[in-house]
């Protein structure tokens, strides 16, 4: 009986040692993998960060160009709206210009203008 008890205690002790060894092995493997993964991330981070900043910079440039184009279009629209009467009279006079042969002057009769 004493031998069996001793043998069971040794088996139990061996299982505990194996479990502790396995746990230690897994912990060291996990730590090593974690360090390798973080090292790979640290290696790639500057290139990804550079790409992120480059894309953000180009997006900002595109927004600036679009806003400038919008302002130019808005200014042209306001200018056309403000000078529509003068430009319509000018187009009428371009089509209905008369030349006075005596004085050599060009004139336009606006009484018929729309």
mmCIF file with all atom_site columns, C-alpha atoms in Angstrom:
data_model
loop_
_atom_site.group_PDB
_atom_site.id
_atom_site.type_symbol
_atom_site.label_atom_id
_atom_site.label_alt_id
_atom_site.label_comp_id
_atom_site.label_asym_id
_atom_site.label_entity_id
_atom_site.label_seq_id
_atom_site.pdbx_PDB_ins_code
_atom_site.Cartn_x
_atom_site.Cartn_y
_atom_site.Cartn_z
_atom_site.occupancy
_atom_site.B_iso_or_equiv
_atom_site.pdbx_formal_charge
_atom_site.auth_seq_id
_atom_site.auth_comp_id
_atom_site.auth_asym_id
_atom_site.auth_atom_id
_atom_site.pdbx_PDB_model_num
ATOM 1   C CA . UNK A 1 1   ? 0.000   0.000   0.000   1.00 0.00 ? 1   UNK A CA 1
ATOM 2   C CA . UNK A 1 2   ? 2.761   2.360   0.880   1.00 0.00 ? 2   UNK A CA 1
ATOM 3   C CA . UNK A 1 3   ? 4.418   1.742   -2.486  1.00 0.00 ? 3   UNK A CA 1
ATOM 4   C CA . UNK A 1 4   ? 1.147   2.365   -4.343  1.00 0.00 ? 4   UNK A CA 1
ATOM 5   C CA . UNK A 1 5   ? 0.513   5.580   -2.430  1.00 0.00 ? 5   UNK A CA 1
ATOM 6   C CA . UNK A 1 6   ? 4.064   6.702   -3.111  1.00 0.00 ? 6   UNK A CA 1
ATOM 7   C CA . UNK A 1 7   ? 3.703   5.792   -6.795  1.00 0.00 ? 7   UNK A CA 1
ATOM 8   C CA . UNK A 1 8   ? 0.409   7.746   -7.042  1.00 0.00 ? 8   UNK A CA 1
ATOM 9   C CA . UNK A 1 9   ? 2.017   10.710  -5.301  1.00 0.00 ? 9   UNK A CA 1
ATOM 10  C CA . UNK A 1 10  ? 4.898   10.581  -7.772  1.00 0.00 ? 10  UNK A CA 1
ATOM 11  C CA . UNK A 1 11  ? 2.448   10.355  -10.712 1.00 0.00 ? 11  UNK A CA 1
ATOM 12  C CA . UNK A 1 12  ? 0.490   13.302  -9.316  1.00 0.00 ? 12  UNK A CA 1
ATOM 13  C CA . UNK A 1 13  ? 3.708   15.225  -8.755  1.00 0.00 ? 13  UNK A CA 1
ATOM 14  C CA . UNK A 1 14  ? 4.844   14.350  -12.290 1.00 0.00 ? 14  UNK A CA 1
ATOM 15  C CA . UNK A 1 15  ? 1.497   15.532  -13.738 1.00 0.00 ? 15  UNK A CA 1
ATOM 16  C CA . UNK A 1 16  ? 1.773   18.789  -11.781 1.00 0.00 ? 16  UNK A CA 1
ATOM 17  C CA . UNK A 1 17  ? 5.361   19.243  -12.990 1.00 0.00 ? 17  UNK A CA 1
ATOM 18  C CA . UNK A 1 18  ? 4.265   18.529  -16.558 1.00 0.00 ? 18  UNK A CA 1
ATOM 19  C CA . UNK A 1 19  ? 1.395   20.992  -16.218 1.00 0.00 ? 19  UNK A CA 1
ATOM 20  C CA . UNK A 1 20  ? 3.720   23.637  -14.774 1.00 0.00 ? 20  UNK A CA 1
ATOM 21  C CA . UNK A 1 21  ? 6.282   22.982  -17.534 1.00 0.00 ? 21  UNK A CA 1
ATOM 22  C CA . UNK A 1 22  ? 3.568   23.163  -20.191 1.00 0.00 ? 22  UNK A CA 1
ATOM 23  C CA . UNK A 1 23  ? 2.197   26.398  -18.695 1.00 0.00 ? 23  UNK A CA 1
ATOM 24  C CA . UNK A 1 24  ? 5.684   27.900  -18.573 1.00 0.00 ? 24  UNK A CA 1
ATOM 25  C CA . UNK A 1 25  ? 6.323   26.795  -22.168 1.00 0.00 ? 25  UNK A CA 1
ATOM 26  C CA . UNK A 1 26  ? 3.040   28.297  -23.386 1.00 0.00 ? 26  UNK A CA 1
ATOM 27  C CA . UNK A 1 27  ? 3.663   31.518  -21.474 1.00 0.00 ? 27  UNK A CA 1
ATOM 28  C CA . UNK A 1 28  ? 7.153   31.915  -22.953 1.00 0.00 ? 28  UNK A CA 1
ATOM 29  C CA . UNK A 1 29  ? 5.825   31.078  -26.436 1.00 0.00 ? 29  UNK A CA 1
ATOM 30  C CA . UNK A 1 30  ? 3.014   33.612  -26.042 1.00 0.00 ? 30  UNK A CA 1
ATOM 31  C CA . UNK A 1 31  ? 5.460   36.258  -24.808 1.00 0.00 ? 31  UNK A CA 1
ATOM 32  C CA . UNK A 1 32  ? 7.810   35.571  -27.721 1.00 0.00 ? 32  UNK A CA 1
ATOM 33  C CA . UNK A 1 33  ? 4.992   35.719  -30.255 1.00 0.00 ? 33  UNK A CA 1
ATOM 34  C CA . UNK A 1 34  ? 3.621   38.871  -28.711 1.00 0.00 ? 34  UNK A CA 1
ATOM 35  C CA . UNK A 1 35  ? 7.038   40.524  -28.949 1.00 0.00 ? 35  UNK A CA 1
ATOM 36  C CA . UNK A 1 36  ? 7.424   39.403  -32.563 1.00 0.00 ? 36  UNK A CA 1
ATOM 37  C CA . UNK A 1 37  ? 3.967   40.667  -33.488 1.00 0.00 ? 37  UNK A CA 1
ATOM 38  C CA . UNK A 1 38  ? 4.571   44.031  -31.816 1.00 0.00 ? 38  UNK A CA 1
ATOM 39  C CA . UNK A 1 39  ? 7.977   44.273  -33.485 1.00 0.00 ? 39  UNK A CA 1
ATOM 40  C CA . UNK A 1 40  ? 6.391   43.651  -36.897 1.00 0.00 ? 40  UNK A CA 1
ATOM 41  C CA . UNK A 1 41  ? 3.737   46.256  -36.161 1.00 0.00 ? 41  UNK A CA 1
ATOM 42  C CA . UNK A 1 42  ? 6.434   48.756  -35.115 1.00 0.00 ? 42  UNK A CA 1
ATOM 43  C CA . UNK A 1 43  ? 8.315   48.062  -38.353 1.00 0.00 ? 43  UNK A CA 1
ATOM 44  C CA . UNK A 1 44  ? 5.252   48.669  -40.524 1.00 0.00 ? 44  UNK A CA 1
ATOM 45  C CA . UNK A 1 45  ? 3.827   51.589  -38.554 1.00 0.00 ? 45  UNK A CA 1
ATOM 46  C CA . UNK A 1 46  ? 6.003   54.334  -40.082 1.00 0.00 ? 46  UNK A CA 1
ATOM 47  C CA . UNK A 1 47  ? 5.043   53.345  -43.642 1.00 0.00 ? 47  UNK A CA 1
ATOM 48  C CA . UNK A 1 48  ? 1.364   53.089  -42.750 1.00 0.00 ? 48  UNK A CA 1
ATOM 49  C CA . UNK A 1 49  ? 1.550   56.395  -40.898 1.00 0.00 ? 49  UNK A CA 1
ATOM 50  C CA . UNK A 1 50  ? 3.247   58.003  -43.912 1.00 0.00 ? 50  UNK A CA 1
ATOM 51  C CA . UNK A 1 51  ? 0.511   56.638  -46.191 1.00 0.00 ? 51  UNK A CA 1
ATOM 52  C CA . UNK A 1 52  ? -2.182  57.928  -43.840 1.00 0.00 ? 52  UNK A CA 1
ATOM 53  C CA . UNK A 1 53  ? -0.684  61.418  -43.713 1.00 0.00 ? 53  UNK A CA 1
ATOM 54  C CA . UNK A 1 54  ? -0.160  61.475  -47.487 1.00 0.00 ? 54  UNK A CA 1
ATOM 55  C CA . UNK A 1 55  ? -3.788  60.511  -48.108 1.00 0.00 ? 55  UNK A CA 1
ATOM 56  C CA . UNK A 1 56  ? -5.011  63.079  -45.584 1.00 0.00 ? 56  UNK A CA 1
ATOM 57  C CA . UNK A 1 57  ? -2.877  65.747  -47.247 1.00 0.00 ? 57  UNK A CA 1
ATOM 58  C CA . UNK A 1 58  ? -4.263  64.918  -50.725 1.00 0.00 ? 58  UNK A CA 1
ATOM 59  C CA . UNK A 1 59  ? -7.816  64.926  -49.384 1.00 0.00 ? 59  UNK A CA 1
ATOM 60  C CA . UNK A 1 60  ? -7.185  68.389  -47.930 1.00 0.00 ? 60  UNK A CA 1
ATOM 61  C CA . UNK A 1 61  ? -5.761  69.587  -51.265 1.00 0.00 ? 61  UNK A CA 1
ATOM 62  C CA . UNK A 1 62  ? -8.790  68.210  -53.109 1.00 0.00 ? 62  UNK A CA 1
ATOM 63  C CA . UNK A 1 63  ? -11.146 69.990  -50.706 1.00 0.00 ? 63  UNK A CA 1
ATOM 64  C CA . UNK A 1 64  ? -9.246  73.253  -51.195 1.00 0.00 ? 64  UNK A CA 1
ATOM 65  C CA . UNK A 1 65  ? -9.412  72.926  -54.990 1.00 0.00 ? 65  UNK A CA 1
ATOM 66  C CA . UNK A 1 66  ? -13.131 72.141  -54.864 1.00 0.00 ? 66  UNK A CA 1
ATOM 67  C CA . UNK A 1 67  ? -13.804 75.090  -52.557 1.00 0.00 ? 67  UNK A CA 1
ATOM 68  C CA . UNK A 1 68  ? -11.775 77.413  -54.813 1.00 0.00 ? 68  UNK A CA 1
ATOM 69  C CA . UNK A 1 69  ? -13.680 76.164  -57.862 1.00 0.00 ? 69  UNK A CA 1
ATOM 70  C CA . UNK A 1 70  ? -16.963 76.689  -56.042 1.00 0.00 ? 70  UNK A CA 1
ATOM 71  C CA . UNK A 1 71  ? -15.975 80.234  -55.084 1.00 0.00 ? 71  UNK A CA 1
ATOM 72  C CA . UNK A 1 72  ? -14.980 81.019  -58.677 1.00 0.00 ? 72  UNK A CA 1
ATOM 73  C CA . UNK A 1 73  ? -18.267 79.602  -59.969 1.00 0.00 ? 73  UNK A CA 1
ATOM 74  C CA . UNK A 1 74  ? -20.222 81.520  -57.338 1.00 0.00 ? 74  UNK A CA 1
ATOM 75  C CA . UNK A 1 75  ? -18.415 84.751  -58.200 1.00 0.00 ? 75  UNK A CA 1
ATOM 76  C CA . UNK A 1 76  ? -19.039 84.264  -61.911 1.00 0.00 ? 76  UNK A CA 1
ATOM 77  C CA . UNK A 1 77  ? -22.730 83.555  -61.247 1.00 0.00 ? 77  UNK A CA 1
ATOM 78  C CA . UNK A 1 78  ? -23.158 86.633  -59.062 1.00 0.00 ? 78  UNK A CA 1
ATOM 79  C CA . UNK A 1 79  ? -21.301 88.787  -61.588 1.00 0.00 ? 79  UNK A CA 1
ATOM 80  C CA . UNK A 1 80  ? -23.435 87.490  -64.465 1.00 0.00 ? 80  UNK A CA 1
ATOM 81  C CA . UNK A 1 81  ? -26.616 88.072  -62.465 1.00 0.00 ? 81  UNK A CA 1
ATOM 82  C CA . UNK A 1 82  ? -25.553 91.601  -61.488 1.00 0.00 ? 82  UNK A CA 1
ATOM 83  C CA . UNK A 1 83  ? -24.600 92.624  -65.025 1.00 0.00 ? 83  UNK A CA 1
ATOM 84  C CA . UNK A 1 84  ? -27.275 90.738  -66.966 1.00 0.00 ? 84  UNK A CA 1
ATOM 85  C CA . UNK A 1 85  ? -29.026 93.919  -68.196 1.00 0.00 ? 85  UNK A CA 1
ATOM 86  C CA . UNK A 1 86  ? -25.798 95.546  -69.375 1.00 0.00 ? 86  UNK A CA 1
ATOM 87  C CA . UNK A 1 87  ? -24.619 92.387  -71.094 1.00 0.00 ? 87  UNK A CA 1
ATOM 88  C CA . UNK A 1 88  ? -27.972 91.864  -72.829 1.00 0.00 ? 88  UNK A CA 1
ATOM 89  C CA . UNK A 1 89  ? -27.847 95.468  -74.115 1.00 0.00 ? 89  UNK A CA 1
ATOM 90  C CA . UNK A 1 90  ? -24.281 94.874  -75.227 1.00 0.00 ? 90  UNK A CA 1
ATOM 91  C CA . UNK A 1 91  ? -25.261 91.724  -77.148 1.00 0.00 ? 91  UNK A CA 1
ATOM 92  C CA . UNK A 1 92  ? -28.138 93.640  -78.765 1.00 0.00 ? 92  UNK A CA 1
ATOM 93  C CA . UNK A 1 93  ? -25.799 96.452  -79.777 1.00 0.00 ? 93  UNK A CA 1
ATOM 94  C CA . UNK A 1 94  ? -23.282 93.987  -81.242 1.00 0.00 ? 94  UNK A CA 1
ATOM 95  C CA . UNK A 1 95  ? -26.004 92.657  -83.521 1.00 0.00 ? 95  UNK A CA 1
ATOM 96  C CA . UNK A 1 96  ? -27.583 96.079  -84.302 1.00 0.00 ? 96  UNK A CA 1
ATOM 97  C CA . UNK A 1 97  ? -24.657 98.459  -84.699 1.00 0.00 ? 97  UNK A CA 1
ATOM 98  C CA . UNK A 1 98  ? -24.992 101.265 -87.213 1.00 0.00 ? 98  UNK A CA 1
ATOM 99  C CA . UNK A 1 99  ? -22.175 103.140 -88.883 1.00 0.00 ? 99  UNK A CA 1
ATOM 100 C CA . UNK A 1 100 ? -22.615 106.825 -89.602 1.00 0.00 ? 100 UNK A CA 1
ATOM 101 C CA . UNK A 1 101 ? -20.646 107.410 -92.788 1.00 0.00 ? 101 UNK A CA 1
ATOM 102 C CA . UNK A 1 102 ? -20.591 111.207 -92.353 1.00 0.00 ? 102 UNK A CA 1
ATOM 103 C CA . UNK A 1 103 ? -19.059 111.297 -88.893 1.00 0.00 ? 103 UNK A CA 1
ATOM 104 C CA . UNK A 1 104 ? -17.456 107.824 -88.890 1.00 0.00 ? 104 UNK A CA 1
ATOM 105 C CA . UNK A 1 105 ? -19.071 106.928 -85.575 1.00 0.00 ? 105 UNK A CA 1
ATOM 106 C CA . UNK A 1 106 ? -20.679 103.672 -84.588 1.00 0.00 ? 106 UNK A CA 1
ATOM 107 C CA . UNK A 1 107 ? -23.947 103.808 -82.677 1.00 0.00 ? 107 UNK A CA 1
ATOM 108 C CA . UNK A 1 108 ? -26.734 101.597 -81.489 1.00 0.00 ? 108 UNK A CA 1
ATOM 109 C CA . UNK A 1 109 ? -30.394 102.546 -81.181 1.00 0.00 ? 109 UNK A CA 1
ATOM 110 C CA . UNK A 1 110 ? -31.504 101.274 -77.785 1.00 0.00 ? 110 UNK A CA 1
ATOM 111 C CA . UNK A 1 111 ? -35.120 102.371 -78.176 1.00 0.00 ? 111 UNK A CA 1
ATOM 112 C CA . UNK A 1 112 ? -35.828 99.055  -79.966 1.00 0.00 ? 112 UNK A CA 1
ATOM 113 C CA . UNK A 1 113 ? -33.848 96.989  -77.425 1.00 0.00 ? 113 UNK A CA 1
ATOM 114 C CA . UNK A 1 114 ? -35.837 94.363  -75.524 1.00 0.00 ? 114 UNK A CA 1
#
